Coordinates of C-alpha atoms in Angstrom, one line a residue:
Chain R
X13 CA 17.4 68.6 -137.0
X14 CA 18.0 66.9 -139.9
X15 CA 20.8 64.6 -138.6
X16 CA 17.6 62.3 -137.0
X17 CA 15.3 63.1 -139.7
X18 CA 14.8 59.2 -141.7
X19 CA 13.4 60.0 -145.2
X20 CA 12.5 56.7 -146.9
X21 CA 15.0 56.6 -149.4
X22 CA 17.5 56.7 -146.5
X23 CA 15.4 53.8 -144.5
X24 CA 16.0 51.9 -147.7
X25 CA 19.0 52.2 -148.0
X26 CA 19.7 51.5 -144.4
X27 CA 17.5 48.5 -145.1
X28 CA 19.0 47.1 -148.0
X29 CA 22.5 47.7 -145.8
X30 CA 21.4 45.6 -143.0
X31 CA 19.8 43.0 -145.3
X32 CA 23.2 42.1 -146.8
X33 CA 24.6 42.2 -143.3
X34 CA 22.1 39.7 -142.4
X35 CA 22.8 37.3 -144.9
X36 CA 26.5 37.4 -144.5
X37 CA 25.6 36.6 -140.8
X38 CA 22.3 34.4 -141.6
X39 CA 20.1 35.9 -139.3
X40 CA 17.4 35.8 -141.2
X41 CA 15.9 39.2 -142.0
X42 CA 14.0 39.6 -145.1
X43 CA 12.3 42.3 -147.5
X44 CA 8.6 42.5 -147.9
X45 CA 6.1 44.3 -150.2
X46 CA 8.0 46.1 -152.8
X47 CA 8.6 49.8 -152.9
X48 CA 6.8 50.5 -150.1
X49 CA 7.8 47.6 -148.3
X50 CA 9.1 46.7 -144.5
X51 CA 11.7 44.5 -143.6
X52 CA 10.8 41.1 -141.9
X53 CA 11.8 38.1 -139.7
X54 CA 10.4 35.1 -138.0
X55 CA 12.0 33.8 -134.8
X56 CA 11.3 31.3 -132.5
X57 CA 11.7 31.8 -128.6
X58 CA 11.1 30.2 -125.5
X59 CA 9.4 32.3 -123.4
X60 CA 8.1 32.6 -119.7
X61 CA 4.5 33.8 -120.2
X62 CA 2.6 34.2 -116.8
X63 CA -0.9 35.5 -118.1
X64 CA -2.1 35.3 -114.5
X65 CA 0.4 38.2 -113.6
X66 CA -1.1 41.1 -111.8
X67 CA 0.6 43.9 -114.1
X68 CA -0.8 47.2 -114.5
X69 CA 0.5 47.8 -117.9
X70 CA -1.4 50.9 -118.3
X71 CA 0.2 52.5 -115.2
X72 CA -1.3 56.2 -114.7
X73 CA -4.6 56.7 -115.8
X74 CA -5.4 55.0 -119.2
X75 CA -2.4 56.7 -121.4
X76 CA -0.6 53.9 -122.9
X77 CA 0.7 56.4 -125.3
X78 CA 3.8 58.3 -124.8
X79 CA 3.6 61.2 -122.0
X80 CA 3.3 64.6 -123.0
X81 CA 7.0 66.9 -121.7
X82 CA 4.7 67.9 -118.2
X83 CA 4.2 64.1 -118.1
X84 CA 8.3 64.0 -118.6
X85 CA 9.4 66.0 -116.2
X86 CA 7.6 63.6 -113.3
X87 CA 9.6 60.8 -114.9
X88 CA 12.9 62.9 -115.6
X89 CA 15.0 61.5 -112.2
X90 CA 14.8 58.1 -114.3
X91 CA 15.1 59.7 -117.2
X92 CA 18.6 60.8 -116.6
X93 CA 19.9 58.2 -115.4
X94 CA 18.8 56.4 -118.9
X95 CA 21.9 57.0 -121.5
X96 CA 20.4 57.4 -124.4
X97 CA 22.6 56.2 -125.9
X98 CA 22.5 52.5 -129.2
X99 CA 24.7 50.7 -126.0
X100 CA 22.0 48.7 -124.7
X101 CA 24.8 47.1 -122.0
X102 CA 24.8 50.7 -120.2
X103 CA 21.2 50.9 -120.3
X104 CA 20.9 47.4 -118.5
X105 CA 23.3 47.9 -116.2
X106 CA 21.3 50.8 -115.3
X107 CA 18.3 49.0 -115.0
X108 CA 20.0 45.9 -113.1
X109 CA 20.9 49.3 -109.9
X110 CA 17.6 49.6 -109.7
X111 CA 15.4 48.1 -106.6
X112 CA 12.9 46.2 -108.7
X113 CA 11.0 45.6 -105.5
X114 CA 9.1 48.7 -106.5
X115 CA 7.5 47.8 -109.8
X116 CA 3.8 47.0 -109.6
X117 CA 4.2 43.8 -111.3
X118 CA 3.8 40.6 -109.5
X119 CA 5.9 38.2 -111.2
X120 CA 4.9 34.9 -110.5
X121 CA 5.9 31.6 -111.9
X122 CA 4.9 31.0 -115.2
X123 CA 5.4 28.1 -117.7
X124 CA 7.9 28.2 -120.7
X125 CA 6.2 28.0 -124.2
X126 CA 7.6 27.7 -127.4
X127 CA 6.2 31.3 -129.2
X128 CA 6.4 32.0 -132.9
X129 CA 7.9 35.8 -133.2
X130 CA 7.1 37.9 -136.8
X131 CA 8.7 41.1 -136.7
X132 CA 8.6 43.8 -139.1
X133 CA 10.3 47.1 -139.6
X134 CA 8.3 49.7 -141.3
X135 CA 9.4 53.6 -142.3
X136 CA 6.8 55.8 -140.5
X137 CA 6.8 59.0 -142.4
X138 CA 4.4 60.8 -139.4
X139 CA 7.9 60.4 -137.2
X140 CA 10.4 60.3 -140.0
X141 CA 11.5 57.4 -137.8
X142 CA 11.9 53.4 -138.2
X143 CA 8.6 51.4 -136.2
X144 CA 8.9 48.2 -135.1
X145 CA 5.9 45.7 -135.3
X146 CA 5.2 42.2 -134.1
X147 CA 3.2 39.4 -133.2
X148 CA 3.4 36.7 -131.6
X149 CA 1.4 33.3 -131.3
X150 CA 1.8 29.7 -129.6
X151 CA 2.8 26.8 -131.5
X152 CA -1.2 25.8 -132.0
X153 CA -1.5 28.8 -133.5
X154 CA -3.4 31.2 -130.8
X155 CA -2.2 34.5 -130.6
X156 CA -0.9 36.2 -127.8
X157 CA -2.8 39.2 -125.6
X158 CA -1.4 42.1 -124.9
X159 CA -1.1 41.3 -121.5
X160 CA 0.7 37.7 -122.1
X161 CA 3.2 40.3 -123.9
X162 CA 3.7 42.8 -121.5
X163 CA 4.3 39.3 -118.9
X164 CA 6.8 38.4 -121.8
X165 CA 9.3 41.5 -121.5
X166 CA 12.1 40.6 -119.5
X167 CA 12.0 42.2 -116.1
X168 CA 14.9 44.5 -116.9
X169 CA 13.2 46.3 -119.4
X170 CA 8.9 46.5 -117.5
X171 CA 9.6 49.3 -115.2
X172 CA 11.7 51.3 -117.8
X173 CA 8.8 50.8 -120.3
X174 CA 6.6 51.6 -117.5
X175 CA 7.7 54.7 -116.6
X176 CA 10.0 56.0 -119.5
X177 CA 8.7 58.2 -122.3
X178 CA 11.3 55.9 -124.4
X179 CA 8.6 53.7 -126.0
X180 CA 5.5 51.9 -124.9
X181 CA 3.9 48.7 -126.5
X182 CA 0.6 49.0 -127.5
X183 CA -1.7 46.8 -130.0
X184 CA -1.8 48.5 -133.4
X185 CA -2.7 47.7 -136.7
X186 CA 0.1 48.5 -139.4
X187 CA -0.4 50.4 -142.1
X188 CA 0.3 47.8 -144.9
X189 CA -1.5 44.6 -143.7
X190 CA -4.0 46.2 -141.4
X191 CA -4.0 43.0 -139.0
X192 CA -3.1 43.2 -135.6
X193 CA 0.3 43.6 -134.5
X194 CA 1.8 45.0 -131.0
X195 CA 3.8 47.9 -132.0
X196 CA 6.7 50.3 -130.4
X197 CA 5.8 53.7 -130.5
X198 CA 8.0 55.6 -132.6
X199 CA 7.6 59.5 -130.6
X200 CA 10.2 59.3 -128.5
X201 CA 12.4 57.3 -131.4
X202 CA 14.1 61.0 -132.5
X203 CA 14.7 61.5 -128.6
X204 CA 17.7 58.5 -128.1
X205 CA 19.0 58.6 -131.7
X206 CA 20.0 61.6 -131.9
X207 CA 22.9 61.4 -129.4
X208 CA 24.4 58.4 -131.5
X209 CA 24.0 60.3 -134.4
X210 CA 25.6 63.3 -133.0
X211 CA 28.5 61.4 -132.0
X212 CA 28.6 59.6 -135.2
X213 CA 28.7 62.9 -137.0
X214 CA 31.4 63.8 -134.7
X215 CA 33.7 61.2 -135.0
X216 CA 33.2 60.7 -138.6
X217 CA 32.0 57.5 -138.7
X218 CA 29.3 55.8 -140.8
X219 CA 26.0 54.8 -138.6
X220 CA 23.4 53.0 -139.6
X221 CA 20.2 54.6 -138.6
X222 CA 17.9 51.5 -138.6
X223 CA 20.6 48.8 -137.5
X224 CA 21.6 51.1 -134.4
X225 CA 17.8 52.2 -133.4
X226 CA 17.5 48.5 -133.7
X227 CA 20.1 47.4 -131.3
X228 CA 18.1 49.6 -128.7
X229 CA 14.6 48.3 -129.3
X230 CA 15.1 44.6 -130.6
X231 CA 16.0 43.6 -127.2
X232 CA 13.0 45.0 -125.2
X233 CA 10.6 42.5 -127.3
X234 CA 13.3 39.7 -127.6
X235 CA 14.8 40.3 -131.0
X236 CA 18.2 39.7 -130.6
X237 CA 20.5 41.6 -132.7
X238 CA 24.2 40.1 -132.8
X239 CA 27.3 41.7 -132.0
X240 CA 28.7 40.8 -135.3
X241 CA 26.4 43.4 -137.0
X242 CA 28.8 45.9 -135.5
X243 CA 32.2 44.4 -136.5
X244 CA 30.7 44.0 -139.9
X245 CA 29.9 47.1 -140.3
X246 CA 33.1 48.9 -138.5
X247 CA 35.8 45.8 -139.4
X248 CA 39.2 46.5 -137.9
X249 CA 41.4 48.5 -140.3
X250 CA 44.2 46.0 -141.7
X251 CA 47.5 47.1 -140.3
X252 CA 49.3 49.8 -142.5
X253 CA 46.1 51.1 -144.0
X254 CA 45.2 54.3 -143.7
X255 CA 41.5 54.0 -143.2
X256 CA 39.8 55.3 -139.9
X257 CA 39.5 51.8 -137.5
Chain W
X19 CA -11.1 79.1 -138.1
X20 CA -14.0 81.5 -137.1
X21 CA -15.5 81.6 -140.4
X22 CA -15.4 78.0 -140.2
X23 CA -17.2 77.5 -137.4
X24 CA -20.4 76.2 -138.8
X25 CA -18.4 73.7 -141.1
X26 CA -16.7 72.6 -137.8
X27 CA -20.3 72.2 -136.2
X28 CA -21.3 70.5 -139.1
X29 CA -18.8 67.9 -139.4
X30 CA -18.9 67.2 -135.2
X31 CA -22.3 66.7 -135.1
X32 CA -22.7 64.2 -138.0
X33 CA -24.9 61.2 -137.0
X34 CA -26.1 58.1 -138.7
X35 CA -28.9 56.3 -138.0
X36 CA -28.4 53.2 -137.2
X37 CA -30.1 49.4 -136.6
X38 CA -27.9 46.8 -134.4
X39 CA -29.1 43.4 -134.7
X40 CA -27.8 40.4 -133.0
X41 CA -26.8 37.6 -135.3
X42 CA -29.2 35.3 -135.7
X43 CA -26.7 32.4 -134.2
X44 CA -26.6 33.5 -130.7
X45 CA -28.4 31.5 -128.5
X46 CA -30.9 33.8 -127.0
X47 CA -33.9 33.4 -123.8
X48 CA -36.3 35.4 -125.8
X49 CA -36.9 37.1 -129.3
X50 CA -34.3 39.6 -129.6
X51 CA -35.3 43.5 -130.2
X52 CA -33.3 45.7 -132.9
X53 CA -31.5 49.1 -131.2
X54 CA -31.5 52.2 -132.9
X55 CA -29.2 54.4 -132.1
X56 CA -28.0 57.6 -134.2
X57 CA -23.9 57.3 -134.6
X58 CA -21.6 60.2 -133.7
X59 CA -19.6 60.1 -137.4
X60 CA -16.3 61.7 -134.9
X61 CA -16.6 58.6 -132.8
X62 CA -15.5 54.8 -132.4
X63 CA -18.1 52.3 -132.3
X64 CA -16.9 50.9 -128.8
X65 CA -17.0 54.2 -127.4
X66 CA -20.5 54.7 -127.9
X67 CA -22.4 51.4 -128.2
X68 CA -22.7 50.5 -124.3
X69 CA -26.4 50.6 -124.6
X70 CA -26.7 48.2 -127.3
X71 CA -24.5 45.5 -125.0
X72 CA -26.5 46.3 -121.8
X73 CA -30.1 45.8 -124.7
X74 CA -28.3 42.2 -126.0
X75 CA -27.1 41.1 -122.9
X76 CA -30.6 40.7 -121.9
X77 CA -31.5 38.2 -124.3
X78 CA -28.6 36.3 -124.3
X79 CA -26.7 34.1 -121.9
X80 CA -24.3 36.4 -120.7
X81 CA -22.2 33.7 -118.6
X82 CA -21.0 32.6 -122.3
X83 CA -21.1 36.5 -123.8
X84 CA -17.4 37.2 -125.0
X85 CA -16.2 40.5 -126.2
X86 CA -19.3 42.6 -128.0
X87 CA -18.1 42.9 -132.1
X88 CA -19.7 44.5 -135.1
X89 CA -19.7 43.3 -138.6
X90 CA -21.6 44.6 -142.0
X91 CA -22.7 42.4 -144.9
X92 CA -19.9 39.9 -143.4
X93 CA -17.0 42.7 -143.0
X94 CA -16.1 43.0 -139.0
X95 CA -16.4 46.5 -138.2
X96 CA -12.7 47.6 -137.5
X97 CA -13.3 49.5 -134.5
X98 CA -10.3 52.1 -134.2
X99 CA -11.8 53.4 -137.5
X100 CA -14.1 56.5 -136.9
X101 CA -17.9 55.9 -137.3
X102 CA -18.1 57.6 -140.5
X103 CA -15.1 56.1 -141.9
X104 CA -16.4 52.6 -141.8
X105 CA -19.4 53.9 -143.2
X106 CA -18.4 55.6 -146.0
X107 CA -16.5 52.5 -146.8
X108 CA -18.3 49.9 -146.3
X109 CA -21.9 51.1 -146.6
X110 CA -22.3 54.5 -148.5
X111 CA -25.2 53.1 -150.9
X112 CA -27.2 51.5 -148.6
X113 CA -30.6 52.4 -147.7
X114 CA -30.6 54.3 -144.3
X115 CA -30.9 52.8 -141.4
X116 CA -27.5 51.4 -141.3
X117 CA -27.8 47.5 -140.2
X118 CA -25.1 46.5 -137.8
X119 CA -25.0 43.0 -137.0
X120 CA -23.9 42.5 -133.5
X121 CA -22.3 39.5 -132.2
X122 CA -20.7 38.2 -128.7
X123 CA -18.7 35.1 -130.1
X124 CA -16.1 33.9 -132.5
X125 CA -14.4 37.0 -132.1
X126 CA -12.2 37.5 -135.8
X127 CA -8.7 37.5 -133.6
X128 CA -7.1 38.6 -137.2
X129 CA -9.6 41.2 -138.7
X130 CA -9.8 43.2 -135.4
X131 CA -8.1 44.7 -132.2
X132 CA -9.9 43.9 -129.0
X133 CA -11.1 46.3 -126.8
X134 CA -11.3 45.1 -123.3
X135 CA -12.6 49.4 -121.8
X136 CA -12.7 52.4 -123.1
X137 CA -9.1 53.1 -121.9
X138 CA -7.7 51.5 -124.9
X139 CA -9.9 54.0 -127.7
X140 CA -8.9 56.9 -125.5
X141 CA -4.9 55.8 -126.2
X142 CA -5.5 54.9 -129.8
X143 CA -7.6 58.3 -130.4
X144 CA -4.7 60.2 -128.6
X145 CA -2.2 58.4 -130.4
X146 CA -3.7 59.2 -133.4
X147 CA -4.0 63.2 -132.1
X148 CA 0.0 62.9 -131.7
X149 CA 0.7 61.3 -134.9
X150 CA -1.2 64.1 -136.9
X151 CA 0.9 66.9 -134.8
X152 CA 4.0 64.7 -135.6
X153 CA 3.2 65.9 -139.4
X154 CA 1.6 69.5 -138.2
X155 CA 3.9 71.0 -136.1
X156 CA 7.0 68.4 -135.2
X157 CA 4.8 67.3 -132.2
X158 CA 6.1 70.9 -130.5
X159 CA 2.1 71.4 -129.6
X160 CA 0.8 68.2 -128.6
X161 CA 4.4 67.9 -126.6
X162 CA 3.8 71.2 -124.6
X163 CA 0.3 70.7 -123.7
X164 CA -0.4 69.7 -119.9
X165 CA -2.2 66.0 -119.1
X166 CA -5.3 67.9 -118.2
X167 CA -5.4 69.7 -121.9
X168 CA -5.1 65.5 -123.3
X169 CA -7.8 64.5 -120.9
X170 CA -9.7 67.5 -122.3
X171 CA -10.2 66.2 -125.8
X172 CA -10.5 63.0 -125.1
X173 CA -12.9 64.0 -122.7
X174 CA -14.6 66.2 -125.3
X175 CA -15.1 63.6 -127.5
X176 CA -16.1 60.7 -124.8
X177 CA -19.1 63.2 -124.1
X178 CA -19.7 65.1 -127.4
X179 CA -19.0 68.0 -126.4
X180 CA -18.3 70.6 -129.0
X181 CA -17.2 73.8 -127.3
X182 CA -14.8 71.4 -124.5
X183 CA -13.0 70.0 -127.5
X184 CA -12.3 72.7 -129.7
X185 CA -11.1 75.1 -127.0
X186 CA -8.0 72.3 -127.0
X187 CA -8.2 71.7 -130.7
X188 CA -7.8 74.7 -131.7
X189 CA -4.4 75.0 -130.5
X190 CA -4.0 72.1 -132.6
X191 CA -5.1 73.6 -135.7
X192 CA -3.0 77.1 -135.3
X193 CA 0.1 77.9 -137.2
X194 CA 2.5 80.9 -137.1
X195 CA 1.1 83.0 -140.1
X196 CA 4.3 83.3 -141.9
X197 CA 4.6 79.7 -142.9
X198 CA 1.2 80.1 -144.3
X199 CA 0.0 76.4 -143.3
X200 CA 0.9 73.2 -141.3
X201 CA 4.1 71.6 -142.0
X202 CA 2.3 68.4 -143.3
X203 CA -1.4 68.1 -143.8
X204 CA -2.3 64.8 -141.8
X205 CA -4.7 63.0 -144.0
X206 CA -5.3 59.1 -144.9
X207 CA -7.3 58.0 -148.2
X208 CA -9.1 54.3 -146.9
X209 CA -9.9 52.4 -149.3
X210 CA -11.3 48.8 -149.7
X211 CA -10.4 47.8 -153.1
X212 CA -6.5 47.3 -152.0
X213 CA -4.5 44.9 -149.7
X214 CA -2.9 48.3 -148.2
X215 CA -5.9 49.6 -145.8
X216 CA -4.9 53.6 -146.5
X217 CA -2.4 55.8 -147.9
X218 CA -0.7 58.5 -146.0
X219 CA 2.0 60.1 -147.3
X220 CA 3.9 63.5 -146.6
X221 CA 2.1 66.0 -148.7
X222 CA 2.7 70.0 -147.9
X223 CA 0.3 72.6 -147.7
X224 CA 1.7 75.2 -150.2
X225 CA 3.5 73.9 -153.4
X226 CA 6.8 75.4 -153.5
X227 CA 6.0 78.5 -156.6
X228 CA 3.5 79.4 -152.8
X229 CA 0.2 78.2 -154.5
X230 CA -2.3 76.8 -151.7
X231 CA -3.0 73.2 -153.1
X232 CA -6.3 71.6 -152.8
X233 CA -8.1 68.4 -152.0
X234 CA -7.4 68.0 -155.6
X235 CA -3.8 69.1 -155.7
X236 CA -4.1 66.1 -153.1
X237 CA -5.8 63.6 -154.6
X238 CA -3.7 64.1 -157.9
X239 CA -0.4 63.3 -156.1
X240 CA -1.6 60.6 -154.1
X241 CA -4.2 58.9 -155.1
X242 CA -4.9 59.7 -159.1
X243 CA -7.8 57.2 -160.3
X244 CA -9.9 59.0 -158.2
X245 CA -10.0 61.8 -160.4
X246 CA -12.8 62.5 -162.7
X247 CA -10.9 62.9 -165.7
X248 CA -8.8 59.8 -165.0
X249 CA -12.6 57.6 -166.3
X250 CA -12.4 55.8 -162.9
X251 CA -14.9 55.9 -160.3
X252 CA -13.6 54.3 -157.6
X253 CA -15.0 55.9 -154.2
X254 CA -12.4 57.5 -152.0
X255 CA -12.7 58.7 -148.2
X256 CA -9.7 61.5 -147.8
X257 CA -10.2 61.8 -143.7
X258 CA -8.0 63.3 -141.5
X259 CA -7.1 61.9 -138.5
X260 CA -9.7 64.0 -136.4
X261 CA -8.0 67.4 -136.5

């Protein structure tokens, strides 16, 4: 379906879109690297980071990559209840029904550090998608594990990442630097975009394919993405104009 | 694929010989011994060096023994590379046995990924097995292929076995005879001379006039100055992500 399909030239362009949002909105977002480049942003967030936190991130077995459709089908009762929809507040809400009593993970109290966040957005032409990668590392420096940042993912989110074929963190080294980041695997990336493109398409409004996949996955490893991208994007037609609101 | 079959052999049962040594910093109870061991080119370093930690761990004081990592002539051994990858790159003119330094401290937190059990190659090397049939076949085989057909290759692999990992590759490497090839042939060119580690890059099996490209076809789109006639002579590794 070539609604979902993101060639680069249309990740650039999607880029360069949400670049001039950013500035407009000065959240910070940056391009890196060229031609072949990725967009980037630094952010600084105080986090609850409880590396003593008995959390079987791996779940089932050792696959930490995304589940195969057999492997979907266990998970698919949770699965439908996700809407796969860019509206992260209905996939909350979803998550905030749910008895968190039966997650595996023992949260217990943690401190609050101060974390330096990178972020960067790369074009994956194996998935035709957007990939998001990050790090993440004290103020002194040290960088986090992979299990201080699975203890870092709000609550709301662990169980759904746990169990959902949505995405899954693992530690990856990106194509252009080669250095250790934690990355979002892009398989499943076609999956929940393709109903807000579809609806896009259908109401004849312009979407932007990186902005909105963002909106969905920013969150899960703290990247907040305003509101305000969305009213920039879609501003209220002017009364008397005959453009679509 | 049949007529293949001994290039198939061939390219699974590729060793290297190789020496481990331990660096010459660690703090060890007694002279420390090289290991030989003969490397599995198909496989990851961490996968198949248990031996040489149980050797070192002899000598050394374990209570202080952090994550086992490899380096070459200075260069940590990325270990999600395949065995013949890193050698090919990093020590294609040296004099056989390869010489591994070993080391159990200072771990380069920026050069490489850790690897706490063998859980975490198994993901990356079925990650990598997804990735490829994302460019292949739109994922549509990987996708419909049961957990136990998964834990088949990987297990194939894990325990070099040729026959139990082909009887699931080979679903891998199928396509419907009219499109006359994969969608995308998965490869990636490493390459050391570059701040980018590899380039991979959509690139068709058939050109559109329904000639079958070559390796050369390839390398001429992607990757020029490794050409002969281009008066460079730069080594290049094309490797496809173990399909």
């Amino acid at each position: 379906m070539s609604l979902c399909v993101l060639d680069e030239d249309k990740f650039h362009l999607c880029c360069q879109l949400l670049l001039q949002l950013s500035e407009q909105l000065g959240d910070g977002w940056s391009w890196e690297g060229g031609q072949e480049g990725y967009l980037r942003k630094t952010a600084l967030r105080s986090v609850v980071i409880d590396s003593s936190s008995v959390w079987d991130y791996e779940g089932e077995g050792a696959d930490t990559s995304c589940p195969s459709r057999s492997e979907q089908q266990e998970g698919e009762q949770e699965q439908a209840a996700v809407d796969a929809s860019a509206d992260t507040d209905s996939i909350k809400g979803d998550m905030e029904d749910e008895d968190e009593d039966d997650g595996v993970c023992v949260a217990s109290a943690g401190s609050s550090q101060l974390l330096q966040y990178e972020y960067h957005i790369l074009h994956s032409c194996s998935y035709s998608t957007p990939v998001l990668y990050y790090r993440a590392c004290t103020q002194e420096g040290r960088s986090l594990s992979l299990e201080e940042v699975w203890s870092s993912v709000h609550p709301n989110y662990r169980l759904r990442l746990q169990n959902s074929p949505l995405n899954t963190i693992t530690l990856q080294a990106p194509p252009l630097l080669g250095q250790p980041f934690f990355m979002l695997h892009p398989c499943r990336t076609e999956e929940f975009m393709r109903p807000v493109l579809q609806a896009a398409q259908d109401q004849h409004r312009p979407v932007n394919y990186v902005l909105s996949w963002l909106s969905v996955v920013g969150p899960v490893v703290g990247l907040d993405v305003p509101l305000k991208y969305s009213t920039l994007l879609h501003p209220a037609a002017p009364p008397g104009s005959t453009e679509p609101g | 694929m049949a007529d293949d079959k001994d290039v198939l052999r061939d390219v699974w049962f590729g060793r290297i010989p190789t020496c481990f040594l331990l660096n010459q910093d660690e703090v060890t109870e007694r002279e420390a011994e090289p290991y030989y061991l003969l490397l599995p080119r198909v496989s990851y370093l961490t996968l198949v060096t248990d031996k040489v930690k149980k050797h070192f761990h002899k000598v050394i004081r374990t209570d202080d023994a952090e994550e086992m990592w490899f380096e070459y002539e200075g260069t940590p051994l990325k270990w999600h590379y395949p065995i013949g990858v890193l050698f090919d790159l990093h020590a294609s003119n040296t004099v056989l046995p390869w010489s591994i330094t070993v080391h159990f401290k200072n771990f380069p937190e920026r050069d490489l990924l850790h690897c706490p059990s063998h859980s975490v190659i198994e993901a990356h090397f079925m990650s990598s097995i997804k990735e490829a049939d994302a460019l292949k076949h739109k994922s549509q085989v990987v996708n419909d292929m049961q957990k136990k057909d998964h834990k088949q290759l990987w297990m194939g692999l894990q325990n070099d076995k040729f026959d139990q990992f082909w009887a699931m590759n080979r679903k891998l490497m199928e396509y419907p005879t009219e499109d006359g090839g994969f969608r995308f042939i998965p490869f990636r060119i490493y390459q050391t001379l570059s701040d980018r580690p590899f380039i991979q890059k959509q690139f068709r099996p058939v050109s559109p006039e329904g000639h079958v490209h070559t390796l050369g076809d390839l390398l001429k789109e992607v990757y020029p100055v490794a050409l002969p006639n281009e008066g460079s002579s730069i080594p290049t590794l094309p490797v496809c992500p173990l399909t």
